[in-house]
PDB file of C-alpha atoms in Angstrom:
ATOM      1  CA  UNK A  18       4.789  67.932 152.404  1.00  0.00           C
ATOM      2  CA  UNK A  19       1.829  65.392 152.428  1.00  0.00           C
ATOM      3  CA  UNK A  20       1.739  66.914 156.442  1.00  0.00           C
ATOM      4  CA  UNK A  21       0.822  70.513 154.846  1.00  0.00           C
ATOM      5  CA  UNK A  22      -3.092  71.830 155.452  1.00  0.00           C
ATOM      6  CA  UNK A  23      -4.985  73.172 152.850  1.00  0.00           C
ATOM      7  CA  UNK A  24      -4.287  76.832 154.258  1.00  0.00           C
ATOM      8  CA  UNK A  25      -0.678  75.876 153.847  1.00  0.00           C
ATOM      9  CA  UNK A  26      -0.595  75.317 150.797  1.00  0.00           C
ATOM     10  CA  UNK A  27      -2.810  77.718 149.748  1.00  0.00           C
ATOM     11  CA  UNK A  28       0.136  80.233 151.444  1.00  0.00           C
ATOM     12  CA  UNK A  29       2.544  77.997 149.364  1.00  0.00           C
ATOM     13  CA  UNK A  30       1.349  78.683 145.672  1.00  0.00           C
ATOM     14  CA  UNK A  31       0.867  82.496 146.851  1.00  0.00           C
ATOM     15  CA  UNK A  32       4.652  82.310 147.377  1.00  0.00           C
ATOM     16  CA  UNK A  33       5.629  80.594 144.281  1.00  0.00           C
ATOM     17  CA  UNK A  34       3.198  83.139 142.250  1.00  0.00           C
ATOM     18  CA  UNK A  35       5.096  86.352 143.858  1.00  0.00           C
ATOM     19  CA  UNK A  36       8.558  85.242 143.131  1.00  0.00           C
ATOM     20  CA  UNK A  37       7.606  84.425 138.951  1.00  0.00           C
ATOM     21  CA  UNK A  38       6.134  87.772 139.240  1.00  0.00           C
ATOM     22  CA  UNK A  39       9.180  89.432 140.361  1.00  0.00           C
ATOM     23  CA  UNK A  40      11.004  87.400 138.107  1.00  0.00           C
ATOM     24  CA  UNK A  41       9.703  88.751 135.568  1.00  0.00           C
ATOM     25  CA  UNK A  42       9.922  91.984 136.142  1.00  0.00           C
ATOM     26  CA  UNK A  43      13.610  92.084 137.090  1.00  0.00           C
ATOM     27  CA  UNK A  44      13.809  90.651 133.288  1.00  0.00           C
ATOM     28  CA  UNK A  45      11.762  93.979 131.651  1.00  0.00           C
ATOM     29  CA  UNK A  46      13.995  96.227 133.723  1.00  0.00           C
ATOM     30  CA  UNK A  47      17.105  94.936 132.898  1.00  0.00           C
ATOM     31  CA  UNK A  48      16.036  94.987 129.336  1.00  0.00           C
ATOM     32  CA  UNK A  49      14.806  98.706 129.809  1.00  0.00           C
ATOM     33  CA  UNK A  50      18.839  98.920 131.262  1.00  0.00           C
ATOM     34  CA  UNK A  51      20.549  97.802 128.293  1.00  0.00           C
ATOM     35  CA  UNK A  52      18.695 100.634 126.456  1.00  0.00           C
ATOM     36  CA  UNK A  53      16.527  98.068 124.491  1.00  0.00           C
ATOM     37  CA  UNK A  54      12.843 100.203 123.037  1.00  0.00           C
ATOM     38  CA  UNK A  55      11.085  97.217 121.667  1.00  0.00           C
ATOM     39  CA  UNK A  56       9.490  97.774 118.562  1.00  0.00           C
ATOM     40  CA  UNK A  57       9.754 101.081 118.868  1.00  0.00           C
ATOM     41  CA  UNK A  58      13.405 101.141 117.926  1.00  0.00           C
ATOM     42  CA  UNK A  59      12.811  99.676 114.224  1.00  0.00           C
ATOM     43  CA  UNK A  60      10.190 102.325 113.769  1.00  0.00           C
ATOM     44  CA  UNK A  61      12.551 105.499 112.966  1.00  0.00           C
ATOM     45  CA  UNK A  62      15.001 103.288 110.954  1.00  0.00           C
ATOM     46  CA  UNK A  63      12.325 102.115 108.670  1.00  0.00           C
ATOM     47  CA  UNK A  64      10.828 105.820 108.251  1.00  0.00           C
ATOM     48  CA  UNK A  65      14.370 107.007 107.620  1.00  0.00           C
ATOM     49  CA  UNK A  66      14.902 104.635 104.696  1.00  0.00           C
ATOM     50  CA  UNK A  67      11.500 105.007 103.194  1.00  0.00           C
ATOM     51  CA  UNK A  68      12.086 109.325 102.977  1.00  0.00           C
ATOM     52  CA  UNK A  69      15.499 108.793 102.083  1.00  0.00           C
ATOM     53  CA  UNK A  70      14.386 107.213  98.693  1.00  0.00           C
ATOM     54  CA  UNK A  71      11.853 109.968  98.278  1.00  0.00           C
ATOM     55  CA  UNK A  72      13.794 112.115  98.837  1.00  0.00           C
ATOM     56  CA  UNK A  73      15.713 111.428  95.820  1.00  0.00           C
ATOM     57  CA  UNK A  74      16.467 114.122  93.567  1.00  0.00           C
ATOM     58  CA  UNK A  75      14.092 115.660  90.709  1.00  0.00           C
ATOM     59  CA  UNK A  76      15.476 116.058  87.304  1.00  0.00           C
ATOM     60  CA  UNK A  77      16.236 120.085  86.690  1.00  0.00           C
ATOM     61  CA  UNK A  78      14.587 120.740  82.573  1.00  0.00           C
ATOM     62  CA  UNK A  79      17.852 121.936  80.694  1.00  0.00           C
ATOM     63  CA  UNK A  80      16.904 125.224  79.682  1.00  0.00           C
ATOM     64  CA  UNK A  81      15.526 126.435  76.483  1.00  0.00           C
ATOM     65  CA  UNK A  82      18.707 127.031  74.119  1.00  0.00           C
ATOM     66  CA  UNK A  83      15.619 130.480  72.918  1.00  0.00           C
ATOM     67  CA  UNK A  84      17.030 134.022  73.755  1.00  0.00           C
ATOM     68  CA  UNK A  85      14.890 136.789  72.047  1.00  0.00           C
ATOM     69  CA  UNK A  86      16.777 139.446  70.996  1.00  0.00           C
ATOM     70  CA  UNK A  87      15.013 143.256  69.499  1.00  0.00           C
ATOM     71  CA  UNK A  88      15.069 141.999  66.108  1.00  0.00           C
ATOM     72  CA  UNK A  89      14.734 145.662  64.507  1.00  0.00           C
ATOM     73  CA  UNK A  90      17.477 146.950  66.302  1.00  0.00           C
ATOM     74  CA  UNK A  91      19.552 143.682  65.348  1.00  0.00           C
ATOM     75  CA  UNK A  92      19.128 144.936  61.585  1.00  0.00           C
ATOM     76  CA  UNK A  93      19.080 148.441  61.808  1.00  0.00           C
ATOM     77  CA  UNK A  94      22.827 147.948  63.537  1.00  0.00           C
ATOM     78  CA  UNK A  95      23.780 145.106  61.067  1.00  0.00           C
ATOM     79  CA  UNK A  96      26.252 146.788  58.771  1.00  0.00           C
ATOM     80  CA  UNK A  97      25.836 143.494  55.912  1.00  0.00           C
ATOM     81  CA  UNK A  98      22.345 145.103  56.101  1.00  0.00           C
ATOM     82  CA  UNK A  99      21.860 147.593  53.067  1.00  0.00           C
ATOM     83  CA  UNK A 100      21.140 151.072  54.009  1.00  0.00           C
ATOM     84  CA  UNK A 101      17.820 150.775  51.269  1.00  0.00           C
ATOM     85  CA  UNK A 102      16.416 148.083  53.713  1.00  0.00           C
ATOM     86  CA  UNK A 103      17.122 150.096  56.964  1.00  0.00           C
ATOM     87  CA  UNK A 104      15.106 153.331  55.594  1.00  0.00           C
ATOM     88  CA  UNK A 105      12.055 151.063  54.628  1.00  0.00           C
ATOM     89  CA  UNK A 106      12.105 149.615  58.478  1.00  0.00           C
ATOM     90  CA  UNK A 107       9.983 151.669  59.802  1.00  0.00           C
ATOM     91  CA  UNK A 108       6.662 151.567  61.634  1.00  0.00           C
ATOM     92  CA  UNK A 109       3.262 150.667  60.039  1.00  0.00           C
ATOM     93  CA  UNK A 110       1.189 151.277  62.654  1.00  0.00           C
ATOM     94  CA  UNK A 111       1.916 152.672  65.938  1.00  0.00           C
ATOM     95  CA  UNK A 112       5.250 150.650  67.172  1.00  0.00           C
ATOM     96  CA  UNK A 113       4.717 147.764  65.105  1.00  0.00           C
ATOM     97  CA  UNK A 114       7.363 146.902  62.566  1.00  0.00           C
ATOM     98  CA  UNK A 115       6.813 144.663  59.456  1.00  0.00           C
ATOM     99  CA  UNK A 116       9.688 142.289  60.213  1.00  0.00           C
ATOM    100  CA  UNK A 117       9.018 138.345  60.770  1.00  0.00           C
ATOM    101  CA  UNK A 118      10.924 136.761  63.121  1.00  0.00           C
ATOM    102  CA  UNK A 119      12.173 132.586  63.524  1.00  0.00           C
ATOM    103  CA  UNK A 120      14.403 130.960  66.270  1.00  0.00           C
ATOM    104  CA  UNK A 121      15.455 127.902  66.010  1.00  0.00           C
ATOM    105  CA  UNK A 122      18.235 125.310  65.132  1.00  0.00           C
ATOM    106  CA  UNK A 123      20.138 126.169  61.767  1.00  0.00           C
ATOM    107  CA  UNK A 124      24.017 126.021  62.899  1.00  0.00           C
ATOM    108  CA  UNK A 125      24.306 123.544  65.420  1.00  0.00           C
ATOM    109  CA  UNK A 126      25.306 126.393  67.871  1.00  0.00           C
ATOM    110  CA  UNK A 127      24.492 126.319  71.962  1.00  0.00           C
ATOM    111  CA  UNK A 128      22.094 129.364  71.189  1.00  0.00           C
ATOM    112  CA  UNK A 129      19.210 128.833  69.061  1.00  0.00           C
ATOM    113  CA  UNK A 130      19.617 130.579  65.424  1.00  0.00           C
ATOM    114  CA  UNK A 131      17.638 133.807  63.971  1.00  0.00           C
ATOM    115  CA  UNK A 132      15.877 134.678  61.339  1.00  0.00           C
ATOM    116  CA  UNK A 133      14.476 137.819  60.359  1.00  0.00           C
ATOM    117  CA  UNK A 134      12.615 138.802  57.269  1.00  0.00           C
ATOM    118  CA  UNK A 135      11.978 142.473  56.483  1.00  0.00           C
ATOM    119  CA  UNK A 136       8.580 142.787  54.721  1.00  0.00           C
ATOM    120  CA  UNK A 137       6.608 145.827  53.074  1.00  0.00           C
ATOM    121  CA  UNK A 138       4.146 147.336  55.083  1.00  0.00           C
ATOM    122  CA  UNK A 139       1.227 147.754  51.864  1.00  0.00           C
ATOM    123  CA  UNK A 140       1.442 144.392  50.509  1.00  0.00           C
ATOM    124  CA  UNK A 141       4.310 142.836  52.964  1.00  0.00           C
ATOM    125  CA  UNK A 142       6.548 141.703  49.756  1.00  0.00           C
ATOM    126  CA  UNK A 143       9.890 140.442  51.509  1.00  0.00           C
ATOM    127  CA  UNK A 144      12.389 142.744  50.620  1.00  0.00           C
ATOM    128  CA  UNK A 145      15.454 141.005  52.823  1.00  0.00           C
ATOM    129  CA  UNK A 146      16.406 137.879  54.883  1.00  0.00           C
ATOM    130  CA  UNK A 147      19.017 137.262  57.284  1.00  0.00           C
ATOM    131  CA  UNK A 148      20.407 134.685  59.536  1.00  0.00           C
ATOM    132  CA  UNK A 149      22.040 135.839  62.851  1.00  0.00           C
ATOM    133  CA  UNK A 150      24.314 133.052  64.688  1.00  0.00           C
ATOM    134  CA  UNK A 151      25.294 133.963  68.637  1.00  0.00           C
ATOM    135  CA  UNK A 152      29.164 133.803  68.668  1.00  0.00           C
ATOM    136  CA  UNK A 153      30.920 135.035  71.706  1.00  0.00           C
ATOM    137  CA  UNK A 154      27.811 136.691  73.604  1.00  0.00           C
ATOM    138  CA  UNK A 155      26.666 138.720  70.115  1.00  0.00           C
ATOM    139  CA  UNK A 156      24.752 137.669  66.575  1.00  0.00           C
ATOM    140  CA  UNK A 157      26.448 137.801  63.743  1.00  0.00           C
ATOM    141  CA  UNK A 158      25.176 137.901  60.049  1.00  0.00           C
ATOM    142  CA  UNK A 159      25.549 134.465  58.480  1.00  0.00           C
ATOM    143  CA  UNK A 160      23.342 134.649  55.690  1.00  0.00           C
ATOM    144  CA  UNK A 161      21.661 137.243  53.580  1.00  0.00           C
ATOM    145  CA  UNK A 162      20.052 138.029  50.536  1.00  0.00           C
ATOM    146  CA  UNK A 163      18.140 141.227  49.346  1.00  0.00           C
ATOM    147  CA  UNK A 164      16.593 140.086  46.323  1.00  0.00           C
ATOM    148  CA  UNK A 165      12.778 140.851  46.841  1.00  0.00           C
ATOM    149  CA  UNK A 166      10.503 139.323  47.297  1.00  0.00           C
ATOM    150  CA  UNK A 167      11.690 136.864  49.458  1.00  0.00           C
ATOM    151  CA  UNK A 168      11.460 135.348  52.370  1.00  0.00           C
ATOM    152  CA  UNK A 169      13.419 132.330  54.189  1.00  0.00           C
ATOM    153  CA  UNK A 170      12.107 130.178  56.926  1.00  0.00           C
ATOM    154  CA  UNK A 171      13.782 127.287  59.196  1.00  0.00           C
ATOM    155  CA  UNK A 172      12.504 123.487  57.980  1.00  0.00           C
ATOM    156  CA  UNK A 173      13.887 120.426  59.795  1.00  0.00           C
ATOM    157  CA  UNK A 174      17.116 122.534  60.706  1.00  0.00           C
ATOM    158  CA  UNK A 175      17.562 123.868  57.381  1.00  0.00           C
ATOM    159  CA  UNK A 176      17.132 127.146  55.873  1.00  0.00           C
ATOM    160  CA  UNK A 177      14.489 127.325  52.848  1.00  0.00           C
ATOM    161  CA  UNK A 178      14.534 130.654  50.933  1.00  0.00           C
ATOM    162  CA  UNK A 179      11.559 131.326  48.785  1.00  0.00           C
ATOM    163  CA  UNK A 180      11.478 133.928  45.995  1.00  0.00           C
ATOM    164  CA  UNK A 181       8.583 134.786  44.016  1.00  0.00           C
ATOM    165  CA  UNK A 182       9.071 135.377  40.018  1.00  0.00           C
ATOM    166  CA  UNK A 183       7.485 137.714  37.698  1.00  0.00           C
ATOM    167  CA  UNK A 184       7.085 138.063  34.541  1.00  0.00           C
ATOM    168  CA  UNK A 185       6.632 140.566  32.554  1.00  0.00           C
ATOM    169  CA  UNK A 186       2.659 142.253  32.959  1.00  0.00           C
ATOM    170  CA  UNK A 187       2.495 140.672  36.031  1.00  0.00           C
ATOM    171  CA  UNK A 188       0.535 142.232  39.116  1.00  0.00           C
ATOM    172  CA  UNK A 189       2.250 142.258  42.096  1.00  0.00           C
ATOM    173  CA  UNK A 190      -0.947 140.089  43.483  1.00  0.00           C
ATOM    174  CA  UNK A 191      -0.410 137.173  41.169  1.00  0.00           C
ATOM    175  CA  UNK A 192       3.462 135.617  40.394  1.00  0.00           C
ATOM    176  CA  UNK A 193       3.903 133.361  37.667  1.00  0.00           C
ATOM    177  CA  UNK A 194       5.915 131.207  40.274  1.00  0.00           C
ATOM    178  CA  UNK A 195       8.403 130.654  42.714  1.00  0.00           C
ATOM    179  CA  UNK A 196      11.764 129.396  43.391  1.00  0.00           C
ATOM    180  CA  UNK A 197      12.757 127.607  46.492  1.00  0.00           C
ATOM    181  CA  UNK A 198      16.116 126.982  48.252  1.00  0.00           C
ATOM    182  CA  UNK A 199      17.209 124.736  50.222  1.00  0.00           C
ATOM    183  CA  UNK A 200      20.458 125.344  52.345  1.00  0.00           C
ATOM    184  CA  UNK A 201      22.210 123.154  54.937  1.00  0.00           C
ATOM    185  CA  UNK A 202      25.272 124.529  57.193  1.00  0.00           C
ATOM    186  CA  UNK A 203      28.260 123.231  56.126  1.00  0.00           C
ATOM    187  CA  UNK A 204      31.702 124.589  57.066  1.00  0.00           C
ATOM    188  CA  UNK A 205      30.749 127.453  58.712  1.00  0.00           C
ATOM    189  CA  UNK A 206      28.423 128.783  55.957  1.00  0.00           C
ATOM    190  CA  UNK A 207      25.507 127.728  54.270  1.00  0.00           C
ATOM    191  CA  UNK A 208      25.866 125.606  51.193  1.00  0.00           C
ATOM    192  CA  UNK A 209      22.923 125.089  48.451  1.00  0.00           C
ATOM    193  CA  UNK A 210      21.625 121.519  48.890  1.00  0.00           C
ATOM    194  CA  UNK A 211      18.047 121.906  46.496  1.00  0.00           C
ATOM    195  CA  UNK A 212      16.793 124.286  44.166  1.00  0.00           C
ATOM    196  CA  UNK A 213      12.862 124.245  42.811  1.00  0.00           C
ATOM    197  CA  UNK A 214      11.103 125.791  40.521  1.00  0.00           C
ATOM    198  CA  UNK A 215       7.541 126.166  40.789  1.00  0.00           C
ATOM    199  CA  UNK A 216       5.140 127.442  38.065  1.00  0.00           C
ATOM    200  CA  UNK A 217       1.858 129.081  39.020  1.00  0.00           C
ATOM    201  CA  UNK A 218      -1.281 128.373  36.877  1.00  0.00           C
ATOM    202  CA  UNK A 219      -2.966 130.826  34.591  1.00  0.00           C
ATOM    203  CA  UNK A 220      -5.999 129.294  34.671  1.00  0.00           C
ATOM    204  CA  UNK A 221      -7.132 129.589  37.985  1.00  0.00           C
ATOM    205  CA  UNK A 222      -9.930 132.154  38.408  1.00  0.00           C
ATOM    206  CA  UNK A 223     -10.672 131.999  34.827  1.00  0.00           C
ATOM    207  CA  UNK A 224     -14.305 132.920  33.890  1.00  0.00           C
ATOM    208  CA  UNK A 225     -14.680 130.280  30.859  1.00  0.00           C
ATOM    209  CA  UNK A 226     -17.142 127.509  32.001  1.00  0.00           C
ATOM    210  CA  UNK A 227     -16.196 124.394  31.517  1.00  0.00           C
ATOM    211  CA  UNK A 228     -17.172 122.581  27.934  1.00  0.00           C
ATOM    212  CA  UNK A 229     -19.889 120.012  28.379  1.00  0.00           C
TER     213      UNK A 229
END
């Protein structure tokens, strides 16, 4: 080799460069064979994990246990309901009826409970209160009483029944008190839990001025 010129091995070097070249090149095509995509080919895999967790499914709200029902016909086709308290349901002004109207959870039942109070249209004095449980797609009476005035309300899932006493000379305006009831369901009906009695003041509104 120490014979070589300087122009041969310049032509030498070319040589050796060519064939690394081509080495290399047969290397990326026979990695291109084996079906080999570089980086390319952890791309999707990634992607598909990342969707695939977001993908995950969204909770679905249970839905509401509420069905509203026509309350007026409910009572007017409620045969515990006394025929005096059906002829008193009636308008007060145009199609509006004086009946109050609760849902909610009394019985423990899948549907939510209602209750209806039938009210006066002058002075709306209660004059009944029921309870309607669903049973078997319908609402049946559970509870009523028709002693006016009254007038029952859900608390806390139970049913509180109010009822207003008078005595005697007393305005219609001004009760000397109240009593309130408070029923739980127990054994498929309600059972009394608390009774109250609540006495109104006389003295309020008075026109005496105080003593100095």
């Amino acid at each position: 080799m120490r014979g070589l010129t300087d122009s041969g091995r310049g032509t030498l070097q070319a040589a050796f460069t060519a064939v690394a070249v081509l080495a290399a090149l047969a290397l990326f095509v026979s990695a291109c064979a084996t079906g080999g995509t570089g980086a390319r080919d952890e791309g999707p895999a990634h992607t598909d994990s990342v969707m695939g967790a977001a993908a995950s499914p969204t909770p679905t709200p249970s839905p509401s246990k509420t069905t509203h029902v026509d309350a007026v016909k409910l009572v007017k086709d409620d045969p515990m309901v006394s025929a005096e308290v059906k002829r008193g349901l009636k308008p007060c002004v145009a199609d509006e009826y004086p009946i109050d109207v609760s849902y909610g959870e009394l019985t423990g039942g899948y549907s939510d409970d209602i209750v209806v109070n039938v009210l006066t249209c002058g002075d709306a004095v209660g004059v009944g209160s029921y309870v309607y449980r669903e049973q078997g797609g319908r609402y049946e009476n559970v509870f009523r009483t028709e002693e006016p005035p009254v007038y029952a309300e859900i608390d806390r899932g139970d049913l509180v029944v109010t009822k207003q006493v008078y005595e005697k000379d007393d305005p219609m305006s001004s009760p000397s008190g109240e009593i309130v009831t408070t029923y739980i369901w127990a054994s498929g009906r309600f059972v009394k839990r608390y009774n109250t009695r609540n006495d109104y003041s006389n003295a309020v509104g008075g026109d005496e001025s105080p003593s100095s």
